[in-house]
């Protein structure tokens, strides 16, 4: 049942008192890479009719904004392989109350799309980069070419985004020897960097997550052999904990879902490419917004009602345990990382 328009709250608050003002929207489950921690080599992608249309995605974005959400991140899969994604971004960019419209990308399409993205209203982008060694980059992404991504980063810099952040997932014995190189690359190019601990989302062939686990504390200890890291109280309204490198002033973030649980301050929800609203990255509590969209096409009040009601089932938090795999059967590419 949908409520009368005047009965909608100005903001979304869950039953633990946390305000949700940030939504991450996966615009596709498809990707041109097959990163070893994210996807199987042979992935089966969703048929097109199960994916939300661009119009449906725009309506969801508008509904969230009308409920007080001020930040939308587009992700995937690889958001920039979705046809006409720039049109969606342009349309979302016209929502007055949105303070931030941002995107996470693997960088492969940025040579052609960095400028259109900037012109469509995206101010900040995150680019994933796990290795600066072409051979290792290929091993980690299975299908990616390092040069294409480095050229993409150049194109993004030339497009003058307010901020560009590198995201790196570090795996033991695969790229843990590149932590300093990635920090130096980011400093040299005036980019922020965040290191992300691998999360157990989906079963991936031969990949043993417990074996590959490399904690934020390990990464910090590696860096402290070369640099002095000073903790800073800076926040980007997210789970990153930040440090400044005393010698260069560069900023480094650590996203540590295992070693430092960040659920108490959770301010976000996620929409999968097929329209499932996930209330927690590490739990299965969800609401099927596609069913609402397709039962009541174009009815934003029905959508807003479902979103408001979903706050009642947002769980208190997640608890990743690498010894009991798989905890969550969906891959990160479905979740919208
Ligand atoms: N394709 C885009 C990209 O790679 O940036 C956006 C989607 S990707 C799922 C978003 C982020 O999630 C990337 O930075 C990626 O490295 C990260 N990621 C993917 N699988 C992960 C996992 N199992 N644990 C932690 N981070 C993961
Ligand atoms: Fe694709 Fe991003 Fe997943 Fe890598 S992490 S396979 S680039 S969706």
Coordinates of C-alpha atoms and ligand atoms in Angstrom, one line a residue:
X1 CA 0.0 0.0 0.0
X2 CA 1.4 3.4 -0.8
X3 CA 1.0 6.4 1.5
X4 CA -0.3 9.8 0.6
X5 CA 2.4 12.1 -0.8
X6 CA 2.4 14.4 2.2
X7 CA 3.1 11.4 4.5
X8 CA 6.6 10.7 3.1
X9 CA 9.4 11.5 5.5
X10 CA 12.0 14.1 4.5
X11 CA 14.8 11.6 5.2
X12 CA 15.3 7.8 5.4
X13 CA 16.0 6.6 8.9
X14 CA 16.3 2.9 9.8
X15 CA 15.2 1.3 13.1
X16 CA 18.7 1.7 14.6
X17 CA 18.5 5.5 14.1
X18 CA 20.9 5.6 11.1
X19 CA 20.1 8.1 8.4
X20 CA 20.4 6.7 4.9
X21 CA 21.5 9.4 2.5
X22 CA 23.6 7.5 0.0
X23 CA 22.6 4.9 -2.6
X24 CA 24.9 2.9 -4.9
X25 CA 23.2 1.9 -8.1
X26 CA 24.4 -0.9 -10.2
X27 CA 23.5 -0.1 -13.8
X28 CA 24.7 -3.4 -15.2
X29 CA 26.0 -6.8 -14.1
X30 CA 28.2 -7.0 -17.2
X31 CA 31.9 -6.1 -17.4
X32 CA 34.8 -6.3 -19.8
X33 CA 37.1 -7.5 -17.0
X34 CA 36.9 -10.7 -15.0
X35 CA 38.8 -9.7 -11.8
X36 CA 39.7 -12.8 -9.9
X37 CA 38.1 -11.7 -6.6
X38 CA 34.9 -10.4 -8.2
X39 CA 33.9 -12.7 -11.0
X40 CA 34.3 -16.2 -12.3
X41 CA 36.1 -16.6 -15.6
X42 CA 32.9 -17.9 -17.2
X43 CA 30.1 -15.6 -15.9
X44 CA 26.5 -15.9 -16.9
X45 CA 25.0 -12.5 -17.2
X46 CA 21.4 -11.6 -16.7
X47 CA 19.1 -11.4 -19.7
X48 CA 18.3 -7.8 -20.7
X49 CA 14.7 -7.9 -19.6
X50 CA 15.7 -8.6 -16.0
X51 CA 17.9 -5.5 -15.9
X52 CA 16.2 -2.2 -15.0
X53 CA 15.8 0.1 -18.0
X54 CA 17.4 3.5 -18.0
X55 CA 14.0 5.1 -17.3
X56 CA 13.4 2.8 -14.4
X57 CA 16.9 3.6 -13.0
X58 CA 16.2 7.3 -13.3
X59 CA 12.9 7.0 -11.5
X60 CA 14.6 5.1 -8.7
X61 CA 17.3 7.8 -8.4
X62 CA 14.6 10.5 -8.3
X63 CA 12.6 8.6 -5.6
X64 CA 15.6 8.3 -3.4
X65 CA 16.5 12.0 -3.9
X66 CA 12.9 12.9 -2.9
X67 CA 13.4 10.9 0.3
X68 CA 16.5 12.9 1.3
X69 CA 19.3 10.9 -0.4
X70 CA 22.0 13.4 -1.4
X71 CA 24.6 11.0 -2.9
X72 CA 24.3 8.5 -5.8
X73 CA 27.1 6.4 -7.0
X74 CA 26.8 4.5 -10.2
X75 CA 28.6 1.2 -10.3
X76 CA 28.2 -2.3 -11.6
X77 CA 29.6 -4.5 -13.2
X78 CA 31.3 -1.9 -15.3
X79 CA 28.9 1.0 -15.5
X80 CA 30.6 2.5 -18.5
X81 CA 29.8 -0.6 -20.7
X82 CA 26.1 0.1 -20.4
X83 CA 24.8 1.6 -23.6
X84 CA 23.6 5.2 -23.2
X85 CA 24.7 5.4 -19.5
X86 CA 25.8 9.0 -20.2
X87 CA 22.1 9.9 -20.9
X88 CA 21.1 8.4 -17.5
X89 CA 23.9 10.4 -15.9
X90 CA 22.8 13.6 -17.6
X91 CA 19.2 13.0 -16.4
X92 CA 20.2 12.2 -12.8
X93 CA 22.5 15.3 -12.9
X94 CA 19.4 17.5 -13.2
X95 CA 18.1 16.4 -9.8
X96 CA 18.5 19.6 -7.8
X97 CA 18.8 18.1 -4.3
X98 CA 21.6 15.7 -5.2
X99 CA 24.9 17.0 -3.8
X100 CA 27.0 14.2 -5.3
X101 CA 26.7 12.1 -8.4
X102 CA 29.7 9.9 -8.6
X103 CA 30.9 6.7 -10.4
X104 CA 33.2 3.8 -9.8
X105 CA 34.8 2.4 -12.9
X106 CA 37.6 0.0 -14.0
X107 CA 38.8 2.8 -16.3
X108 CA 38.7 0.8 -19.5
X109 CA 36.3 3.2 -21.3
X110 CA 37.6 6.5 -19.9
X111 CA 39.6 7.5 -23.0
X112 CA 36.4 8.0 -24.8
X113 CA 34.0 8.7 -21.9
X114 CA 35.9 10.8 -19.3
X115 CA 34.9 14.1 -20.9
X116 CA 31.3 13.2 -21.6
X117 CA 31.1 12.0 -17.9
X118 CA 32.4 15.3 -16.7
X119 CA 30.1 17.3 -19.0
X120 CA 27.1 15.2 -17.7
X121 CA 27.7 16.5 -14.2
X122 CA 30.0 13.8 -12.5
X123 CA 32.4 15.6 -10.3
X124 CA 34.3 12.8 -8.7
X125 CA 35.3 9.3 -10.0
X126 CA 36.8 6.2 -8.4
X127 CA 39.0 4.2 -10.7
X128 CA 40.0 0.6 -9.8
X129 CA 43.7 -0.2 -10.2
X130 CA 45.3 -3.2 -8.5
X131 CA 48.6 -3.4 -10.3
X132 CA 51.1 -1.3 -12.3
X133 CA 52.7 -4.4 -13.8
X134 CA 51.1 -5.3 -17.1
X135 CA 51.5 -9.0 -16.6
X136 CA 50.1 -9.0 -13.1
X137 CA 47.3 -6.6 -14.1
X138 CA 46.3 -9.1 -16.8
X139 CA 46.5 -12.0 -14.3
X140 CA 44.3 -10.1 -11.8
X141 CA 41.7 -8.9 -14.3
X142 CA 42.0 -11.9 -16.6
X143 CA 41.0 -9.7 -19.6
X144 CA 42.2 -6.2 -18.8
X145 CA 45.0 -4.2 -20.4
X146 CA 47.0 -2.0 -18.1
X147 CA 47.8 0.5 -20.8
X148 CA 44.1 1.1 -21.6
X149 CA 43.4 1.9 -17.9
X150 CA 46.5 4.1 -17.5
X151 CA 45.4 6.0 -20.6
X152 CA 42.0 6.3 -19.1
X153 CA 43.4 7.8 -15.9
X154 CA 45.3 10.4 -18.1
X155 CA 42.0 11.2 -19.8
X156 CA 40.2 11.6 -16.5
X157 CA 43.0 14.0 -15.3
X158 CA 42.7 16.0 -18.5
X159 CA 38.9 16.2 -18.0
X160 CA 39.5 18.0 -14.7
X161 CA 37.3 16.1 -12.3
X162 CA 37.3 17.6 -8.8
X163 CA 38.7 14.4 -7.4
X164 CA 39.9 11.1 -8.7
X165 CA 40.5 8.2 -6.4
X166 CA 42.2 5.0 -7.0
X167 CA 40.7 1.9 -5.4
X168 CA 43.0 -1.1 -5.0
X169 CA 42.2 -4.6 -3.7
X170 CA 45.3 -6.2 -2.3
X171 CA 45.7 -10.0 -2.3
X172 CA 48.4 -11.9 -0.6
X173 CA 51.2 -13.2 -2.9
X174 CA 49.5 -11.6 -5.9
X175 CA 50.0 -7.8 -5.6
X176 CA 50.9 -7.2 -2.0
X177 CA 54.4 -6.3 -3.2
X178 CA 52.9 -3.3 -5.1
X179 CA 51.4 -1.3 -2.2
X180 CA 54.2 1.3 -2.1
X181 CA 54.3 1.6 -5.9
X182 CA 50.5 2.2 -6.0
X183 CA 50.8 4.9 -3.3
X184 CA 53.7 6.5 -5.2
X185 CA 51.8 6.4 -8.5
X186 CA 48.8 8.1 -6.8
X187 CA 51.0 10.8 -5.2
X188 CA 52.8 11.5 -8.5
X189 CA 49.5 11.9 -10.3
X190 CA 47.8 13.9 -7.6
X191 CA 45.2 11.2 -7.0
X192 CA 43.8 9.8 -3.7
X193 CA 44.1 6.1 -3.0
X194 CA 42.0 3.7 -0.9
X195 CA 43.0 0.1 -0.2
X196 CA 40.0 -2.3 0.1
X197 CA 40.1 -5.6 2.0
X198 CA 38.6 -8.4 -0.1
X199 CA 35.1 -9.4 0.9
X200 CA 33.6 -12.9 0.5
X201 CA 30.9 -12.2 -2.0
X202 CA 30.1 -15.1 -4.3
X203 CA 32.0 -18.4 -4.9
X204 CA 34.8 -17.9 -7.4
X205 CA 36.3 -21.1 -8.9
X206 CA 39.7 -21.9 -7.6
X207 CA 40.1 -18.5 -5.7
X208 CA 40.6 -19.2 -2.0
X209 CA 39.7 -15.9 -0.2
X210 CA 41.1 -16.9 3.2
X211 CA 44.4 -17.6 1.6
X212 CA 44.4 -14.4 -0.4
X213 CA 43.3 -12.2 2.6
X214 CA 45.7 -9.3 3.2
X215 CA 44.5 -7.0 5.9
X216 CA 44.6 -3.2 6.1
X217 CA 47.0 -3.6 9.0
X218 CA 49.4 -5.6 6.8
X219 CA 49.3 -2.9 4.1
X220 CA 49.9 -0.2 6.7
X221 CA 52.8 -2.0 8.1
X222 CA 54.3 -2.4 4.6
X223 CA 54.0 1.3 4.0
X224 CA 55.4 2.3 7.4
X225 CA 58.7 0.7 6.3
X226 CA 59.0 3.6 3.9
X227 CA 56.7 6.4 5.2
X228 CA 55.3 7.9 8.3
X229 CA 51.5 7.5 8.3
X230 CA 49.6 10.0 10.4
X231 CA 45.9 9.2 11.2
X232 CA 43.5 12.0 10.2
X233 CA 39.9 12.5 11.3
X234 CA 39.0 13.3 7.7
X235 CA 35.9 11.5 6.4
X236 CA 34.1 11.2 3.1
X237 CA 30.9 10.0 4.7
X238 CA 32.0 6.5 4.1
X239 CA 33.8 3.6 5.7
X240 CA 37.3 4.7 4.8
X241 CA 39.8 5.5 7.6
X242 CA 42.3 8.0 6.4
X243 CA 46.0 8.6 6.9
X244 CA 48.3 11.3 5.6
X245 CA 51.8 10.4 4.4
X246 CA 54.0 12.8 6.5
X247 CA 56.7 12.9 3.8
X248 CA 54.5 13.8 0.8
X249 CA 51.1 14.9 2.2
X250 CA 49.3 12.3 0.2
X251 CA 46.1 10.9 1.6
X252 CA 45.5 7.1 1.9
X253 CA 42.2 5.5 2.8
X254 CA 41.7 2.0 4.2
X255 CA 38.3 0.2 3.8
X256 CA 38.5 -2.7 6.2
X257 CA 35.2 -4.6 6.4
X258 CA 37.0 -7.5 8.2
X259 CA 39.4 -5.9 10.5
X260 CA 37.4 -2.8 11.4
X261 CA 33.7 -3.3 11.2
X262 CA 32.1 0.0 10.1
X263 CA 28.4 -0.9 10.3
X264 CA 27.5 1.5 13.2
X265 CA 27.8 4.5 10.9
X266 CA 26.3 2.8 7.8
X267 CA 24.5 5.5 5.7
X268 CA 23.9 3.5 2.5
X269 CA 21.9 1.0 0.6
X270 CA 22.5 -0.6 -2.8
X271 CA 20.4 -1.4 -5.8
X272 CA 21.4 -4.4 -7.9
X273 CA 21.1 -4.2 -11.7
X274 CA 17.9 -6.2 -11.6
X275 CA 16.3 -3.8 -9.1
X276 CA 16.8 -5.6 -5.8
X277 CA 17.3 -3.1 -3.0
X278 CA 20.0 -4.5 -0.7
X279 CA 19.9 -3.1 2.8
X280 CA 23.4 -4.4 3.7
X281 CA 26.4 -5.5 1.6
X282 CA 27.0 -8.5 3.8
X283 CA 23.5 -9.7 4.3
X284 CA 20.6 -10.8 2.1
X285 CA 17.9 -8.5 3.4
X286 CA 16.3 -7.0 0.3
X287 CA 13.3 -5.5 -1.4
X288 CA 12.3 -6.2 -5.0
X289 CA 11.9 -2.7 -6.4
X290 CA 11.7 -4.1 -10.0
X291 CA 8.4 -5.7 -9.0
X292 CA 7.1 -2.4 -7.8
X293 CA 8.4 -0.6 -10.9
X294 CA 6.8 -3.1 -13.3
X295 CA 3.5 -3.5 -11.4
X296 CA 3.0 0.3 -11.2
X297 CA 5.0 1.7 -14.1
X298 CA 6.0 5.4 -13.5
X299 CA 4.3 5.5 -10.1
X300 CA 6.9 7.3 -8.0
X301 CA 4.8 7.2 -4.8
X302 CA 4.6 3.4 -4.9
X303 CA 8.3 3.3 -5.3
X304 CA 8.9 5.7 -2.4
X305 CA 6.6 3.8 -0.1
X306 CA 8.6 0.6 -0.8
X307 CA 11.8 2.4 -0.1
X308 CA 10.6 3.9 3.2
X309 CA 9.2 0.5 4.3
X310 CA 12.6 -1.1 3.5
X311 CA 14.2 0.8 6.3
X312 CA 12.5 -1.5 8.8
X313 CA 14.6 -4.5 7.6
X314 CA 18.0 -2.8 7.3
X315 CA 20.1 -5.1 9.5
X316 CA 22.4 -3.9 12.2
X317 CA 25.5 -5.0 10.4
X318 CA 27.5 -7.7 8.7
X319 CA 30.1 -10.1 10.0
X320 CA 32.3 -11.6 7.3
X321 CA 33.9 -14.9 8.3
X322 CA 36.4 -16.2 5.8
X323 CA 36.3 -19.7 7.3
X324 CA 32.7 -20.3 6.3
X325 CA 32.6 -19.6 2.6
X326 CA 30.4 -18.8 1.0
X327 CA 28.5 -16.5 3.3
X328 CA 26.9 -14.5 0.5
X329 CA 26.2 -16.2 -2.8
X330 CA 26.0 -13.1 -5.0
X331 CA 29.1 -11.7 -6.6
X332 CA 30.3 -8.2 -6.1
X333 CA 29.5 -7.5 -9.7
X334 CA 25.8 -8.3 -8.9
X335 CA 25.9 -6.4 -5.6
X336 CA 27.2 -3.1 -7.1
X337 CA 30.5 -2.6 -5.3
Ligands
LIG1 N1 33.7 -2.3 -12.5 C1 33.9 -1.2 -11.6 C2 35.3 -1.2 -10.9 O1 35.9 -2.3 -11.0 O2 35.7 -0.2 -10.4 C3 32.8 -1.0 -10.6 C4 32.3 -2.2 -9.9 S1 33.4 -3.0 -8.9 C5 32.4 -4.4 -8.3 C6 33.6 -1.9 -7.6 C7 34.8 -2.1 -6.6 O3 34.6 -3.3 -5.9 C8 36.1 -2.2 -7.3 O4 37.0 -1.3 -6.8 C9 36.5 -3.6 -7.1 O5 37.9 -3.7 -6.9 C10 35.8 -3.9 -5.8 N2 35.6 -5.4 -5.5 C11 35.1 -6.3 -6.4 N3 34.9 -7.5 -5.8 C12 35.4 -7.3 -4.5 C13 35.5 -8.2 -3.4 N4 35.1 -9.4 -3.4 N5 36.0 -7.6 -2.2 C14 36.3 -6.3 -2.2 N6 36.2 -5.5 -3.2 C15 35.8 -6.0 -4.4
LIG2 FE1 34.5 -5.9 -13.5 FE2 34.9 -4.2 -11.5 FE3 34.3 -6.8 -11.0 FE4 36.7 -6.1 -12.0 S1 35.8 -5.5 -10.0 S2 35.3 -7.8 -12.7 S3 36.2 -4.5 -13.3 S4 33.0 -5.3 -12.0

